[in-house]
């Protein structure tokens, strides 16, 4: 169970980081325009 929880936490963390990076890139693109 602990291994599954660790995997879920890692996957969620990567997903949140990816969303944050995409949001930052989108904001920078809007600012350039």
N, CA, C and O atoms as a DFTB+ gen file, in Angstrom:
132 C
 N C O
     1  1       0.848      -1.209       0.000
     2  2       0.000       0.000       0.000
     3  2       0.876       1.249       0.000
     4  3       0.582       2.222      -0.695
     5  1       1.947       1.216       0.778
     6  2       2.804       2.411       0.852
     7  2       3.426       2.711      -0.512
     8  3       3.550       3.870      -0.908
     9  1       3.814       1.651      -1.225
    10  2       4.415       1.874      -2.551
    11  2       3.389       2.526      -3.478
    12  3       3.725       3.443      -4.227
    13  1       2.145       2.057      -3.432
    14  2       1.107       2.638      -4.290
    15  2       0.896       4.104      -3.923
    16  3       0.755       4.952      -4.805
    17  1       0.875       4.404      -2.626
    18  2       0.678       5.790      -2.200
    19  2       1.823       6.658      -2.699
    20  3       1.600       7.777      -3.160
    21  1       3.062       6.141      -2.609
    22  2       4.223       6.916      -3.075
    23  2       4.091       7.199      -4.564
    24  3       4.342       8.319      -5.008
    25  1       3.701       6.193      -5.336
    26  2       3.549       6.374      -6.787
    27  2       2.493       7.434      -7.071
    28  3       2.689       8.294      -7.929
    29  1       1.364       7.373      -6.345
    30  2       0.302       8.360      -6.563
    31  2       0.805       9.757      -6.233
    32  3       0.535      10.704      -6.972
    33  1       1.534       9.894      -5.130
    34  2       2.055      11.210      -4.735
    35  2       3.025      11.725      -5.796
    36  3       2.991      12.902      -6.154
    37  1       3.891      10.840      -6.298
    38  2       4.865      11.253      -7.324
    39  2       4.134      11.672      -8.597
    40  3       4.460      12.698      -9.195
    41  1       3.142      10.873      -9.013
    42  2       2.390      11.191     -10.236
    43  2       1.651      12.518     -10.059
    44  3       1.662      13.359     -10.958
    45  1       1.012      12.707      -8.908
    46  2       0.288      13.960      -8.656
    47  2       1.259      15.132      -8.655
    48  3       0.963      16.183      -9.222
    49  1       2.411      14.959      -8.026
    50  2       3.407      16.034      -7.980
    51  2       3.866      16.420      -9.374
    52  3       3.954      17.604      -9.698
    53  1       4.159      15.421     -10.203
    54  2       4.604      15.704     -11.580
    55  2       3.479      16.404     -12.344
    56  3       3.730      17.348     -13.093
    57  1       2.252      15.947     -12.158
    58  2       1.111      16.559     -12.849
    59  2       0.942      18.014     -12.446
    60  3       0.716      18.873     -13.298
    61  1       1.051      18.298     -11.151
    62  2       0.907      19.678     -10.664
    63  2       2.032      20.543     -11.229
    64  3       1.789      21.669     -11.663
    65  1       3.262      20.024     -11.226
    66  2       4.398      20.787     -11.768
    67  2       4.176      21.063     -13.247
    68  3       4.422      22.175     -13.712
    69  1       3.709      20.055     -13.998
    70  2       3.469      20.225     -15.436
    71  2       2.419      21.305     -15.663
    72  3       2.589      22.163     -16.530
    73  1       1.333      21.270     -14.892
    74  2       0.275      22.280     -15.031
    75  2       0.835      23.666     -14.722
    76  3       0.533      24.632     -15.423
    77  1       1.653      23.763     -13.672
    78  2       2.249      25.052     -13.303
    79  2       3.133      25.582     -14.415
    80  3       3.061      26.764     -14.751
    81  1       3.970      24.724     -14.993
    82  2       4.864      25.154     -16.082
    83  2       4.043      25.615     -17.280
    84  3       4.343      26.649     -17.876
    85  1       3.007      24.855     -17.638
    86  2       2.158      25.219     -18.781
    87  2       1.476      26.562     -18.509
    88  3       1.388      27.403     -19.403
    89  1       0.996      26.767     -17.283
    90  2       0.328      28.025     -16.932
    91  2       1.309      29.184     -17.047
    92  3       0.959      30.239     -17.578
    93  1       2.539      29.001     -16.553
    94  2       3.546      30.070     -16.619
    95  2       3.862      30.391     -18.078
    96  3       3.954      31.560     -18.450
    97  1       4.027      29.361     -18.903
    98  2       4.330      29.579     -20.330
    99  2       3.174      30.324     -20.993
   100  3       3.404      31.231     -21.793
   101  1       1.941      29.956     -20.673
   102  2       0.772      30.618     -21.263
   103  2       0.747      32.085     -20.854
   104  3       0.463      32.950     -21.681
   105  1       1.043      32.377     -19.582
   106  2       1.041      33.771     -19.102
   107  2       2.140      34.558     -19.820
   108  3       1.912      35.693     -20.238
   109  1       3.327      33.965     -19.965
   110  2       4.432      34.663     -20.639
   111  2       4.059      34.957     -22.086
   112  3       4.364      36.034     -22.598
   113  1       3.402      34.010     -22.748
   114  2       2.990      34.230     -24.143
   115  2       2.004      35.383     -24.222
   116  3       2.085      36.212     -25.128
   117  1       1.072      35.439     -23.274
   118  2       0.080      36.530     -23.267
   119  2       0.775      37.865     -23.027
   120  3       0.424      38.867     -23.650
   121  1       1.759      37.887     -22.125
   122  2       2.463      39.136     -21.818
   123  2       3.237      39.621     -23.043
   124  3       3.289      40.824     -23.301
   125  1       3.841      38.698     -23.802
   126  2       4.602      39.088     -24.996
   127  2       3.689      39.788     -25.990
   128  3       4.074      40.782     -26.606
   129  1       2.468      39.262     -26.145
   130  2       1.516      39.877     -27.080
   131  2       0.964      41.151     -26.450
   132  3       0.142      41.835     -27.060
